[in-house]
Amino acid sequence: MESRPIIAFDFSTKEEIEQFLQKFPTAEKLFIKIGMELFYQEGPMIVHFLRAQGHDVFLDLKLHDIPNTVKKAMRGIAKLGVAITNVHAAGGIEMMEAAQQGLIEGTNQNQVVPKLIAVTQLTSTSEKQMHQYQLIDVSLKESVLHYAKCAEKAGLEGVVCSAHEAADIHQVTKPEFICLTPGIRPEGTSAGDQKRVMTPAKARAIGSNYIVVGRPITQATNPYQSYLKIKKEWNGEI
Ligand code: C5P
């Protein structure tokens, strides 16, 4: 089946979303990433709004709290009917298991349990910062691989990671473990503030299972054309 790039909706308001969606045919059902910026301003209704139009949602809230709190929060998130959501692996195996349990408990009958994935080390964290502030003594790569293994052990379906890390993560996890990768840039587009980028085709070749693409689509002169082109490249059609 054709796989859709996930579009990062880094917008602040519903109005901006409505304006953006007008650039797409209504029949084009999208996979949309909603993060803290939008969720904390518009609230859960923004997920209902997109779901009602037939779009799938990755709710990127990166939960990290005591297991009981995360479990209860996940019950609520499951009721929104999102396809994917996430937690910080640094919250620990018990917290990740509780998150998974919360999603199962909160999912309405005849709905699919959202996929739960973990954030390992944020790509904004450098190895130096990790040593200095987290007092983690190993290399950044070792820490990422360790967190990926913890996520797998806790029963999660995958991790958010840089496409540059996907191949290594696949080597230490089960074959169906998901690597969802932002930092994607088609040839000729601006990297913006992303430090290490990769094209959709290369990401697929190296083992990304889902790609998240923001500005190359949201800031494009013609977002729909840009989306279609990225989708084709991602599916190996060009
Ligand atoms: O516009 P761009 O394609 O860079 O957007 C990428 C999206 O993925 C943004 O929403 C960004 O916050 C998110 N993200 C990322 N790197 C990570 C985790 C999330 O770029 N490691």
CSV table of C-alpha atoms and ligand atoms in Angstrom, one decimal:
chain,number,residue,atom,x,y,z
A,1,MET,CA,0.0,0.0,0.0
A,2,GLU,CA,1.1,3.5,-0.7
A,3,SER,CA,2.6,5.2,2.3
A,4,ARG,CA,2.0,8.9,3.1
A,5,PRO,CA,4.7,11.2,4.4
A,6,ILE,CA,3.4,12.7,7.7
A,7,ILE,CA,3.1,16.5,7.4
A,8,ALA,CA,4.2,18.4,10.5
A,9,PHE,CA,1.5,21.0,11.2
A,10,ASP,CA,3.7,23.4,13.0
A,11,PHE,CA,0.9,26.0,13.1
A,12,SER,CA,-0.5,27.9,16.1
A,13,THR,CA,-4.2,28.2,15.3
A,14,LYS,CA,-7.1,26.4,13.7
A,15,GLU,CA,-7.5,29.3,11.2
A,16,GLU,CA,-4.0,28.7,9.9
A,17,ILE,CA,-4.8,25.0,9.5
A,18,GLU,CA,-8.0,25.7,7.6
A,19,GLN,CA,-6.2,28.1,5.3
A,20,PHE,CA,-3.5,25.5,4.7
A,21,LEU,CA,-5.9,22.6,4.1
A,22,GLN,CA,-7.7,24.7,1.4
A,23,LYS,CA,-4.6,24.1,-0.8
A,24,PHE,CA,-5.4,20.4,-0.9
A,25,PRO,CA,-8.3,18.6,-2.6
A,26,THR,CA,-10.8,17.4,0.1
A,27,ALA,CA,-10.4,13.9,-1.2
A,28,GLU,CA,-6.7,13.8,-0.3
A,29,LYS,CA,-6.6,12.3,3.2
A,30,LEU,CA,-3.5,13.3,4.9
A,31,PHE,CA,-1.3,12.0,7.8
A,32,ILE,CA,-0.8,15.0,10.1
A,33,LYS,CA,1.6,15.5,13.0
A,34,ILE,CA,0.2,17.8,15.7
A,35,GLY,CA,2.7,18.9,18.4
A,36,MET,CA,2.6,20.9,21.6
A,37,GLU,CA,2.4,24.3,19.9
A,38,LEU,CA,-1.0,23.6,18.3
A,39,PHE,CA,-2.4,21.2,20.9
A,40,TYR,CA,-1.8,23.6,23.8
A,41,GLN,CA,-3.5,26.4,22.0
A,42,GLU,CA,-6.4,24.7,20.4
A,43,GLY,CA,-6.8,21.7,22.6
A,44,PRO,CA,-8.2,18.2,21.8
A,45,MET,CA,-10.9,19.7,19.5
A,46,ILE,CA,-8.2,20.2,16.9
A,47,VAL,CA,-7.7,16.4,16.7
A,48,HIS,CA,-11.5,15.9,16.4
A,49,PHE,CA,-11.6,18.6,13.7
A,50,LEU,CA,-9.0,16.8,11.6
A,51,ARG,CA,-10.3,13.3,12.3
A,52,ALA,CA,-13.8,14.4,11.2
A,53,GLN,CA,-12.3,15.3,7.8
A,54,GLY,CA,-10.8,11.8,7.4
A,55,HIS,CA,-7.2,12.7,8.2
A,56,ASP,CA,-4.9,10.5,10.4
A,57,VAL,CA,-3.1,12.1,13.3
A,58,PHE,CA,0.2,11.6,14.9
A,59,LEU,CA,-0.1,13.3,18.3
A,60,ASP,CA,3.5,14.3,19.2
A,61,LEU,CA,3.2,15.4,22.8
A,62,LYS,CA,6.2,13.5,24.1
A,63,LEU,CA,4.8,12.5,27.5
A,64,HIS,CA,7.2,12.1,30.5
A,65,ASP,CA,5.8,11.9,34.0
A,66,ILE,CA,5.2,9.2,36.7
A,67,PRO,CA,3.7,6.0,35.3
A,68,ASN,CA,0.2,6.5,36.8
A,69,THR,CA,-0.1,10.0,35.3
A,70,VAL,CA,1.1,9.0,31.9
A,71,LYS,CA,-1.3,6.0,31.9
A,72,LYS,CA,-4.3,8.2,32.6
A,73,ALA,CA,-3.2,10.8,30.1
A,74,MET,CA,-2.9,8.1,27.5
A,75,ARG,CA,-6.4,6.9,28.2
A,76,GLY,CA,-7.6,10.3,27.1
A,77,ILE,CA,-5.3,10.4,24.1
A,78,ALA,CA,-6.6,7.0,22.9
A,79,LYS,CA,-10.2,8.4,23.0
A,80,LEU,CA,-9.2,11.1,20.4
A,81,GLY,CA,-8.7,8.4,17.8
A,82,VAL,CA,-5.1,9.2,16.9
A,83,ALA,CA,-3.0,6.8,14.9
A,84,ILE,CA,0.4,7.4,16.6
A,85,THR,CA,1.5,9.1,19.8
A,86,ASN,CA,4.7,9.2,21.9
A,87,VAL,CA,6.5,9.3,25.2
A,88,HIS,CA,10.1,10.0,26.3
A,89,ALA,CA,12.1,6.8,26.7
A,90,ALA,CA,13.9,8.5,29.5
A,91,GLY,CA,10.7,8.1,31.6
A,92,GLY,CA,11.7,4.4,32.0
A,93,ILE,CA,10.3,1.0,31.1
A,94,GLU,CA,7.6,1.1,33.8
A,95,MET,CA,6.3,4.5,32.5
A,96,MET,CA,6.4,3.2,28.9
A,97,GLU,CA,4.4,0.1,29.9
A,98,ALA,CA,1.9,2.2,31.7
A,99,ALA,CA,1.5,4.4,28.7
A,100,GLN,CA,0.8,1.4,26.5
A,101,GLN,CA,-1.7,0.1,29.1
A,102,GLY,CA,-3.4,3.4,29.2
A,103,LEU,CA,-3.8,3.5,25.4
A,104,ILE,CA,-5.3,0.0,25.4
A,105,GLU,CA,-7.7,0.9,28.2
A,106,GLY,CA,-8.8,4.1,26.5
A,107,THR,CA,-9.3,2.8,23.0
A,108,ASN,CA,-13.0,2.5,22.1
A,109,GLN,CA,-14.3,-0.9,21.0
A,110,ASN,CA,-13.9,-1.4,17.2
A,111,GLN,CA,-11.1,1.2,17.1
A,112,VAL,CA,-7.4,0.4,16.6
A,113,VAL,CA,-5.1,1.0,19.6
A,114,PRO,CA,-2.8,4.0,18.6
A,115,LYS,CA,0.8,3.0,17.9
A,116,LEU,CA,3.0,4.1,20.8
A,117,ILE,CA,6.6,5.2,20.0
A,118,ALA,CA,9.4,6.7,22.1
A,119,VAL,CA,11.6,9.7,21.8
A,120,THR,CA,15.2,8.6,22.5
A,121,GLN,CA,17.6,11.5,22.7
A,122,LEU,CA,16.2,14.7,21.2
A,123,THR,CA,18.2,15.7,18.1
A,124,SER,CA,18.7,19.0,19.7
A,125,THR,CA,20.8,17.3,22.4
A,126,SER,CA,24.5,17.1,21.6
A,127,GLU,CA,26.7,14.4,23.0
A,128,LYS,CA,28.5,17.1,25.1
A,129,GLN,CA,25.2,18.3,26.6
A,130,MET,CA,24.2,14.7,27.3
A,131,HIS,CA,27.5,14.1,29.2
A,132,GLN,CA,27.3,17.5,31.0
A,133,TYR,CA,23.7,17.7,32.0
A,134,GLN,CA,22.3,14.2,32.0
A,135,LEU,CA,25.6,12.7,33.3
A,136,ILE,CA,25.2,9.9,30.8
A,137,ASP,CA,28.8,8.6,30.2
A,138,VAL,CA,28.3,6.6,27.0
A,139,SER,CA,28.3,8.0,23.4
A,140,LEU,CA,25.1,9.6,22.0
A,141,LYS,CA,24.7,6.6,19.7
A,142,GLU,CA,24.9,4.1,22.5
A,143,SER,CA,22.3,6.1,24.5
A,144,VAL,CA,19.9,6.2,21.5
A,145,LEU,CA,20.3,2.4,20.9
A,146,HIS,CA,19.8,1.7,24.6
A,147,TYR,CA,16.6,3.7,24.7
A,148,ALA,CA,15.4,2.0,21.5
A,149,LYS,CA,15.9,-1.4,23.1
A,150,CYS,CA,14.2,-0.3,26.3
A,151,ALA,CA,11.2,0.9,24.2
A,152,GLU,CA,11.0,-2.4,22.5
A,153,LYS,CA,11.2,-4.2,25.8
A,154,ALA,CA,8.4,-2.1,27.2
A,155,GLY,CA,6.3,-3.3,24.2
A,156,LEU,CA,6.3,-0.1,22.2
A,157,GLU,CA,6.2,-0.2,18.4
A,158,GLY,CA,9.1,2.0,17.6
A,159,VAL,CA,11.0,5.3,18.1
A,160,VAL,CA,11.3,8.7,16.7
A,161,CYS,CA,14.9,9.1,15.5
A,162,SER,CA,17.1,10.7,12.9
A,163,ALA,CA,17.1,8.9,9.6
A,164,HIS,CA,20.9,8.6,10.2
A,165,GLU,CA,20.2,6.4,13.2
A,166,ALA,CA,17.6,4.2,11.6
A,167,ALA,CA,19.9,1.5,10.2
A,168,ASP,CA,21.7,1.0,13.6
A,169,ILE,CA,18.4,0.9,15.5
A,170,HIS,CA,17.0,-1.8,13.1
A,171,GLN,CA,20.1,-3.9,13.8
A,172,VAL,CA,19.4,-4.1,17.5
A,173,THR,CA,15.6,-4.4,17.4
A,174,LYS,CA,13.0,-6.8,16.0
A,175,PRO,CA,12.3,-6.4,12.2
A,176,GLU,CA,8.9,-4.7,12.6
A,177,PHE,CA,10.2,-2.1,15.0
A,178,ILE,CA,9.3,1.3,13.6
A,179,CYS,CA,11.7,4.2,12.9
A,180,LEU,CA,9.8,7.4,12.4
A,181,THR,CA,12.2,10.1,11.1
A,182,PRO,CA,11.9,13.9,10.9
A,183,GLY,CA,14.7,16.0,9.3
A,184,ILE,CA,13.7,15.1,5.8
A,185,ARG,CA,14.6,17.4,2.9
A,186,PRO,CA,14.1,16.7,-0.8
A,187,GLU,CA,17.1,17.7,-3.0
A,188,GLY,CA,17.2,21.4,-3.5
A,189,THR,CA,15.1,22.5,-0.5
A,190,SER,CA,16.4,24.5,2.5
A,191,ALA,CA,17.6,22.6,5.5
A,192,GLY,CA,16.5,25.5,7.8
A,193,ASP,CA,17.5,24.8,11.3
A,194,GLN,CA,17.9,21.0,10.8
A,195,LYS,CA,21.5,20.0,11.2
A,196,ARG,CA,21.5,16.5,9.6
A,197,VAL,CA,19.0,16.0,6.8
A,198,MET,CA,18.2,13.2,4.4
A,199,THR,CA,16.1,12.9,1.2
A,200,PRO,CA,12.9,10.8,1.3
A,201,ALA,CA,14.4,8.2,-1.1
A,202,LYS,CA,17.6,7.8,1.0
A,203,ALA,CA,15.5,7.7,4.2
A,204,ARG,CA,13.5,4.8,2.8
A,205,ALA,CA,16.6,3.0,1.6
A,206,ILE,CA,18.3,3.3,5.0
A,207,GLY,CA,15.3,2.0,7.0
A,208,SER,CA,12.8,4.8,7.9
A,209,ASN,CA,9.3,3.4,8.2
A,210,TYR,CA,7.6,6.8,8.4
A,211,ILE,CA,8.9,10.2,7.5
A,212,VAL,CA,7.8,13.5,9.0
A,213,VAL,CA,8.1,16.5,6.7
A,214,GLY,CA,7.2,20.1,7.7
A,215,ARG,CA,8.5,23.2,6.0
A,216,PRO,CA,9.3,21.6,2.6
A,217,ILE,CA,5.5,21.2,2.3
A,218,THR,CA,4.0,23.9,4.6
A,219,GLN,CA,6.2,26.7,3.3
A,220,ALA,CA,6.2,25.6,-0.3
A,221,THR,CA,4.8,27.9,-3.0
A,222,ASN,CA,2.5,25.0,-4.0
A,223,PRO,CA,2.1,22.7,-0.9
A,224,TYR,CA,0.0,20.1,-2.7
A,225,GLN,CA,2.5,19.7,-5.6
A,226,SER,CA,5.3,19.6,-3.1
A,227,TYR,CA,3.5,16.9,-1.0
A,228,LEU,CA,2.8,14.8,-4.1
A,229,LYS,CA,6.4,14.9,-5.2
A,230,ILE,CA,7.7,14.0,-1.8
A,231,LYS,CA,5.1,11.2,-1.5
A,232,LYS,CA,6.2,9.8,-4.9
A,233,GLU,CA,9.9,9.9,-3.9
A,234,TRP,CA,9.1,8.3,-0.6
A,235,ASN,CA,7.2,5.5,-2.4
A,236,GLY,CA,10.1,4.9,-4.8
A,237,GLU,CA,8.0,6.1,-7.8
A,238,ILE,CA,10.5,8.7,-9.0
B,1,C5P,O1,9.9,21.7,9.1
B,1,C5P,P1,10.6,20.4,9.4
B,1,C5P,O2,10.5,19.4,8.3
B,1,C5P,O3,12.0,20.6,9.9
B,1,C5P,O4,9.8,19.8,10.6
B,1,C5P,C1,10.1,18.6,11.3
B,1,C5P,C2,9.2,18.4,12.4
B,1,C5P,O5,9.7,17.2,13.2
B,1,C5P,C3,9.0,19.5,13.4
B,1,C5P,O6,7.7,19.5,13.9
B,1,C5P,C4,10.0,19.2,14.5
B,1,C5P,O7,9.7,19.7,15.7
B,1,C5P,C5,9.9,17.6,14.5
B,1,C5P,N1,11.1,16.9,15.0
B,1,C5P,C6,12.4,17.1,14.5
B,1,C5P,N2,13.4,16.4,15.1
B,1,C5P,C7,13.2,15.5,16.1
B,1,C5P,C8,11.9,15.4,16.6
B,1,C5P,C9,10.9,16.1,16.1
B,1,C5P,O8,12.5,17.8,13.6
B,1,C5P,N3,14.2,14.8,16.5
